[in-house]
PDB file of C-alpha atoms in Angstrom:
ATOM      1  CA  UNK Q1360      -4.207 -67.630-184.211  1.00 73.00           C
ATOM      2  CA  UNK Q1361      -5.573 -68.722-180.852  1.00 92.00           C
ATOM      3  CA  UNK Q1362      -6.771 -65.281-179.741  1.00 94.00           C
ATOM      4  CA  UNK Q1363      -7.855 -62.197-181.676  1.00 94.00           C
ATOM      5  CA  UNK Q1364      -8.382 -58.752-180.167  1.00 93.00           C
ATOM      6  CA  UNK Q1365     -10.304 -56.119-182.099  1.00 89.00           C
ATOM      7  CA  UNK Q1366     -10.607 -52.752-180.427  1.00 83.00           C
ATOM      8  CA  UNK Q1367     -13.207 -50.971-182.456  1.00 76.00           C
ATOM      9  CA  UNK Q1368     -16.936 -50.663-182.376  1.00 71.00           C
ATOM     10  CA  UNK Q1369     -20.076 -49.065-183.652  1.00 70.00           C
ATOM     11  CA  UNK Q1370     -23.728 -48.849-182.745  1.00 67.00           C
ATOM     12  CA  UNK Q1371     -25.860 -51.828-183.654  1.00 66.00           C
ATOM     13  CA  UNK Q1372     -29.602 -52.130-184.091  1.00 67.00           C
ATOM     14  CA  UNK Q1373     -29.663 -55.670-185.494  1.00 69.00           C
ATOM     15  CA  UNK Q1374     -27.753 -57.994-183.159  1.00 66.00           C
ATOM     16  CA  UNK Q1375     -26.280 -61.233-184.407  1.00 67.00           C
ATOM     17  CA  UNK Q1376     -26.569 -60.209-188.045  1.00 68.00           C
ATOM     18  CA  UNK Q1377     -24.259 -59.142-190.845  1.00 70.00           C
ATOM     19  CA  UNK Q1378     -21.255 -60.567-192.648  1.00 77.00           C
ATOM     20  CA  UNK Q1379     -18.665 -59.411-190.082  1.00 78.00           C
ATOM     21  CA  UNK Q1380     -20.540 -61.169-187.264  1.00 79.00           C
ATOM     22  CA  UNK Q1381     -20.835 -64.318-189.382  1.00 82.00           C
ATOM     23  CA  UNK Q1382     -17.059 -64.324-189.935  1.00 85.00           C
ATOM     24  CA  UNK Q1383     -16.352 -63.758-186.226  1.00 85.00           C
ATOM     25  CA  UNK Q1384     -18.664 -66.576-185.209  1.00 87.00           C
ATOM     26  CA  UNK Q1385     -17.069 -68.857-187.812  1.00 90.00           C
ATOM     27  CA  UNK Q1386     -13.626 -68.144-186.356  1.00 91.00           C
ATOM     28  CA  UNK Q1387     -14.852 -68.947-182.854  1.00 91.00           C
ATOM     29  CA  UNK Q1388     -17.133 -71.902-183.541  1.00 91.00           C
ATOM     30  CA  UNK Q1389     -15.346 -73.652-186.424  1.00 94.00           C
ATOM     31  CA  UNK Q1390     -11.706 -72.755-185.791  1.00 94.00           C
ATOM     32  CA  UNK Q1391     -11.616 -72.452-181.991  1.00 94.00           C
ATOM     33  CA  UNK Q1392     -10.343 -68.857-181.934  1.00 95.00           C
ATOM     34  CA  UNK Q1393     -11.061 -66.783-178.811  1.00 96.00           C
ATOM     35  CA  UNK Q1394     -12.408 -63.397-179.936  1.00 93.00           C
ATOM     36  CA  UNK Q1395     -11.988 -60.420-177.577  1.00 94.00           C
ATOM     37  CA  UNK Q1396     -13.391 -56.987-178.403  1.00 91.00           C
ATOM     38  CA  UNK Q1397     -14.010 -53.607-176.821  1.00 90.00           C
ATOM     39  CA  UNK Q1398     -17.521 -52.924-175.505  1.00 89.00           C
ATOM     40  CA  UNK Q1399     -17.653 -49.259-176.522  1.00 87.00           C
ATOM     41  CA  UNK Q1400     -17.513 -45.855-174.833  1.00 88.00           C
ATOM     42  CA  UNK Q1401     -21.184 -44.863-174.853  1.00 86.00           C
ATOM     43  CA  UNK Q1402     -22.027 -45.486-171.168  1.00 83.00           C
ATOM     44  CA  UNK Q1403     -23.218 -45.297-168.518  1.00 83.00           C
ATOM     45  CA  UNK Q1404     -26.772 -46.131-169.638  1.00 85.00           C
ATOM     46  CA  UNK Q1405     -27.903 -49.739-169.920  1.00 84.00           C
ATOM     47  CA  UNK Q1406     -27.743 -51.459-173.314  1.00 84.00           C
ATOM     48  CA  UNK Q1407     -25.124 -49.053-174.682  1.00 84.00           C
ATOM     49  CA  UNK Q1408     -22.731 -51.873-175.583  1.00 84.00           C
ATOM     50  CA  UNK Q1409     -21.824 -51.615-179.250  1.00 79.00           C
ATOM     51  CA  UNK Q1410     -21.079 -54.011-182.041  1.00 78.00           C
ATOM     52  CA  UNK Q1411     -19.212 -56.348-182.305  1.00 80.00           C
ATOM     53  CA  UNK Q1412     -19.303 -56.990-178.508  1.00 76.00           C
ATOM     54  CA  UNK Q1413     -23.123 -57.110-178.512  1.00 75.00           C
ATOM     55  CA  UNK Q1414     -23.347 -58.989-181.774  1.00 77.00           C
ATOM     56  CA  UNK Q1415     -22.660 -62.529-180.669  1.00 79.00           C
ATOM     57  CA  UNK Q1416     -22.691 -64.780-177.626  1.00 83.00           C
ATOM     58  CA  UNK Q1417     -19.353 -66.143-178.891  1.00 87.00           C
ATOM     59  CA  UNK Q1418     -17.416 -62.892-178.355  1.00 89.00           C
ATOM     60  CA  UNK Q1419     -15.824 -61.683-175.111  1.00 93.00           C
ATOM     61  CA  UNK Q1420     -16.850 -58.023-174.724  1.00 92.00           C
ATOM     62  CA  UNK Q1421     -14.594 -55.907-172.475  1.00 93.00           C
ATOM     63  CA  UNK Q1422     -15.542 -52.787-170.523  1.00 91.00           C
ATOM     64  CA  UNK Q1423     -13.153 -50.303-168.872  1.00 89.00           C
ATOM     65  CA  UNK Q1424     -12.492 -50.480-165.120  1.00 86.00           C
ATOM     66  CA  UNK Q1425     -10.911 -48.066-162.622  1.00 82.00           C
ATOM     67  CA  UNK Q1426     -10.047 -48.412-158.929  1.00 79.00           C
ATOM     68  CA  UNK Q1427      -9.310 -45.661-156.388  1.00 76.00           C
ATOM     69  CA  UNK Q1428      -5.611 -46.669-156.380  1.00 77.00           C
ATOM     70  CA  UNK Q1429      -5.525 -46.428-160.179  1.00 77.00           C
ATOM     71  CA  UNK Q1430      -7.034 -42.934-159.995  1.00 74.00           C
ATOM     72  CA  UNK Q1431      -4.326 -41.768-157.604  1.00 71.00           C
ATOM     73  CA  UNK Q1432      -1.393 -43.324-159.449  1.00 71.00           C
ATOM     74  CA  UNK Q1433      -2.509 -42.794-163.039  1.00 69.00           C
ATOM     75  CA  UNK Q1434      -4.151 -39.410-162.767  1.00 63.00           C
ATOM     76  CA  UNK Q1435      -2.037 -37.963-159.969  1.00 58.00           C
ATOM     77  CA  UNK Q1436      -5.110 -37.057-157.935  1.00 52.00           C
ATOM     78  CA  UNK Q1437      -4.178 -35.543-154.609  1.00 52.00           C
ATOM     79  CA  UNK Q1438      -7.611 -35.382-153.051  1.00 58.00           C
ATOM     80  CA  UNK Q1439      -9.193 -38.434-151.470  1.00 59.00           C
ATOM     81  CA  UNK Q1440     -12.300 -39.571-153.299  1.00 59.00           C
ATOM     82  CA  UNK Q1441     -14.916 -41.608-151.517  1.00 62.00           C
ATOM     83  CA  UNK Q1442     -15.589 -44.057-154.320  1.00 66.00           C
ATOM     84  CA  UNK Q1443     -15.186 -47.758-154.764  1.00 71.00           C
ATOM     85  CA  UNK Q1444     -13.844 -49.597-157.752  1.00 73.00           C
ATOM     86  CA  UNK Q1445     -16.167 -49.205-160.703  1.00 75.00           C
ATOM     87  CA  UNK Q1446     -16.522 -49.006-164.453  1.00 78.00           C
ATOM     88  CA  UNK Q1447     -15.469 -45.736-165.999  1.00 77.00           C
ATOM     89  CA  UNK Q1448     -18.581 -43.620-166.469  1.00 80.00           C
ATOM     90  CA  UNK Q1449     -18.162 -43.672-170.241  1.00 80.00           C
ATOM     91  CA  UNK Q1450     -17.686 -47.457-170.459  1.00 86.00           C
ATOM     92  CA  UNK Q1451     -20.649 -49.036-172.247  1.00 86.00           C
ATOM     93  CA  UNK Q1452     -22.953 -51.357-170.334  1.00 86.00           C
ATOM     94  CA  UNK Q1453     -25.016 -54.387-171.254  1.00 85.00           C
ATOM     95  CA  UNK Q1454     -27.206 -56.178-171.791  1.00 86.00           C
ATOM     96  CA  UNK Q1455     -27.234 -56.231-175.547  1.00 81.00           C
ATOM     97  CA  UNK Q1456     -30.451 -55.880-177.527  1.00 77.00           C
ATOM     98  CA  UNK Q1457     -30.291 -59.643-178.105  1.00 76.00           C
ATOM     99  CA  UNK Q1458     -30.289 -60.218-174.335  1.00 80.00           C
ATOM    100  CA  UNK Q1459     -26.709 -61.433-173.850  1.00 80.00           C
ATOM    101  CA  UNK Q1460     -24.331 -59.766-171.404  1.00 83.00           C
ATOM    102  CA  UNK Q1461     -22.485 -57.762-174.061  1.00 84.00           C
ATOM    103  CA  UNK Q1462     -19.888 -56.791-171.460  1.00 89.00           C
ATOM    104  CA  UNK Q1463     -18.405 -60.029-170.110  1.00 89.00           C
ATOM    105  CA  UNK Q1464     -15.508 -58.605-168.122  1.00 92.00           C
ATOM    106  CA  UNK Q1465     -13.789 -55.301-167.386  1.00 91.00           C
ATOM    107  CA  UNK Q1466     -10.084 -54.476-167.502  1.00 92.00           C
ATOM    108  CA  UNK Q1467      -8.015 -51.335-166.842  1.00 88.00           C
ATOM    109  CA  UNK Q1468      -8.915 -48.884-169.566  1.00 84.00           C
ATOM    110  CA  UNK Q1469      -7.537 -45.512-168.560  1.00 78.00           C
ATOM    111  CA  UNK Q1470      -4.190 -43.734-168.614  1.00 65.00           C
ATOM    112  CA  UNK Q1471      -2.736 -46.427-170.857  1.00 65.00           C
ATOM    113  CA  UNK Q1472       0.494 -45.449-172.610  1.00 61.00           C
ATOM    114  CA  UNK Q1473      -0.122 -47.313-175.834  1.00 57.00           C
ATOM    115  CA  UNK Q1474       1.322 -44.642-178.071  1.00 57.00           C
ATOM    116  CA  UNK Q1475       4.224 -45.768-180.238  1.00 59.00           C
ATOM    117  CA  UNK Q1476       7.548 -43.953-180.000  1.00 60.00           C
ATOM    118  CA  UNK Q1477       7.439 -42.917-183.664  1.00 60.00           C
ATOM    119  CA  UNK Q1478       4.266 -40.841-183.251  1.00 61.00           C
ATOM    120  CA  UNK Q1479       4.315 -37.095-182.772  1.00 61.00           C
ATOM    121  CA  UNK Q1480       2.700 -37.514-179.334  1.00 62.00           C
ATOM    122  CA  UNK Q1481       5.239 -39.801-177.685  1.00 59.00           C
ATOM    123  CA  UNK Q1482       3.931 -39.282-174.158  1.00 62.00           C
ATOM    124  CA  UNK Q1483       0.188 -39.464-174.800  1.00 65.00           C
ATOM    125  CA  UNK Q1484      -2.090 -41.446-172.519  1.00 68.00           C
ATOM    126  CA  UNK Q1485      -5.229 -43.024-173.916  1.00 74.00           C
ATOM    127  CA  UNK Q1486      -8.542 -43.970-172.321  1.00 80.00           C
ATOM    128  CA  UNK Q1487     -11.302 -46.255-173.510  1.00 84.00           C
ATOM    129  CA  UNK Q1488     -12.493 -49.789-173.890  1.00 88.00           C
ATOM    130  CA  UNK Q1489     -10.083 -50.012-176.837  1.00 86.00           C
ATOM    131  CA  UNK Q1490      -7.341 -49.861-174.191  1.00 86.00           C
ATOM    132  CA  UNK Q1491      -9.125 -52.320-171.875  1.00 91.00           C
ATOM    133  CA  UNK Q1492      -9.728 -54.957-174.544  1.00 92.00           C
ATOM    134  CA  UNK Q1493      -6.052 -55.670-175.389  1.00 91.00           C
ATOM    135  CA  UNK Q1494      -5.313 -55.662-171.651  1.00 91.00           C
ATOM    136  CA  UNK Q1495      -7.921 -58.402-171.145  1.00 94.00           C
ATOM    137  CA  UNK Q1496      -6.745 -60.259-174.256  1.00 95.00           C
ATOM    138  CA  UNK Q1497      -3.227 -60.340-172.814  1.00 94.00           C
ATOM    139  CA  UNK Q1498      -4.518 -61.886-169.581  1.00 95.00           C
ATOM    140  CA  UNK Q1499      -6.572 -64.421-171.516  1.00 96.00           C
ATOM    141  CA  UNK Q1500      -3.486 -65.253-173.593  1.00 96.00           C
ATOM    142  CA  UNK Q1501      -1.585 -66.075-170.396  1.00 96.00           C
ATOM    143  CA  UNK Q1502      -4.429 -68.349-169.300  1.00 95.00           C
ATOM    144  CA  UNK Q1503      -4.533 -70.133-172.668  1.00 96.00           C
ATOM    145  CA  UNK Q1504      -0.737 -70.450-172.692  1.00 96.00           C
ATOM    146  CA  UNK Q1505      -0.881 -72.195-169.314  1.00 96.00           C
ATOM    147  CA  UNK Q1506      -3.642 -74.517-170.519  1.00 96.00           C
ATOM    148  CA  UNK Q1507      -1.596 -75.412-173.600  1.00 96.00           C
ATOM    149  CA  UNK Q1508       1.537 -75.987-171.551  1.00 97.00           C
ATOM    150  CA  UNK Q1509      -0.373 -78.414-169.288  1.00 97.00           C
ATOM    151  CA  UNK Q1510      -2.072 -80.051-172.328  1.00 97.00           C
ATOM    152  CA  UNK Q1511      -5.518 -79.112-171.001  1.00 96.00           C
ATOM    153  CA  UNK Q1512      -8.197 -79.115-173.682  1.00 95.00           C
ATOM    154  CA  UNK Q1513     -10.214 -75.917-173.882  1.00 95.00           C
ATOM    155  CA  UNK Q1514     -12.713 -74.208-176.140  1.00 95.00           C
ATOM    156  CA  UNK Q1515     -13.551 -70.521-176.624  1.00 95.00           C
ATOM    157  CA  UNK Q1516     -16.875 -71.087-174.834  1.00 94.00           C
ATOM    158  CA  UNK Q1517     -15.171 -72.723-171.818  1.00 95.00           C
ATOM    159  CA  UNK Q1518     -12.599 -69.913-171.565  1.00 96.00           C
ATOM    160  CA  UNK Q1519     -15.323 -67.259-171.785  1.00 94.00           C
ATOM    161  CA  UNK Q1520     -17.395 -69.043-169.154  1.00 94.00           C
ATOM    162  CA  UNK Q1521     -14.377 -69.423-166.833  1.00 95.00           C
ATOM    163  CA  UNK Q1522     -13.641 -65.703-167.111  1.00 94.00           C
ATOM    164  CA  UNK Q1523     -17.246 -64.716-166.445  1.00 92.00           C
ATOM    165  CA  UNK Q1524     -17.544 -67.070-163.462  1.00 93.00           C
ATOM    166  CA  UNK Q1525     -14.250 -66.105-161.802  1.00 93.00           C
ATOM    167  CA  UNK Q1526     -14.298 -62.334-162.314  1.00 90.00           C
ATOM    168  CA  UNK Q1527     -14.976 -60.239-159.232  1.00 87.00           C
ATOM    169  CA  UNK Q1528     -18.289 -58.404-159.173  1.00 84.00           C
ATOM    170  CA  UNK Q1529     -18.000 -54.617-158.817  1.00 77.00           C
ATOM    171  CA  UNK Q1530     -20.689 -52.063-158.093  1.00 67.00           C
ATOM    172  CA  UNK Q1531     -22.397 -50.364-161.053  1.00 57.00           C
TER     173      UNK Q1531
END
């Protein structure tokens, strides 16, 4: 695998420790796998980013983003809101306890129809960084696919750095 997305998380008091973190770092550092994970839904306070996003500098942690246009189209809001694009209020924030960003990038994370047809709730919409993380992983996959097609050498660290340096800054 070139890219792995894991959309789960938990609180962490000991950053960069534990067997799961060791395995993730081994995948990234020894095997060149890009690891994308959800940041958590414990915001908006600082340092609420959960594990595994906060557990390693090697991982790309993803928060959930919303724009005014997304609010209108996805939530059918009729009233005009005087807000700019921002993180969802519940999206976890960095920095991590270890001092790294924790949340490297944000992606759409609300009103996502990720529910399979065979479920009992066929028309359910989901919210959370677990919806934003696969969205970001898909975009990163397109980037990596283009790099491979052009025979451009890359590493997980270079891809993460490129994403962090080219992402637009949003308020909050």
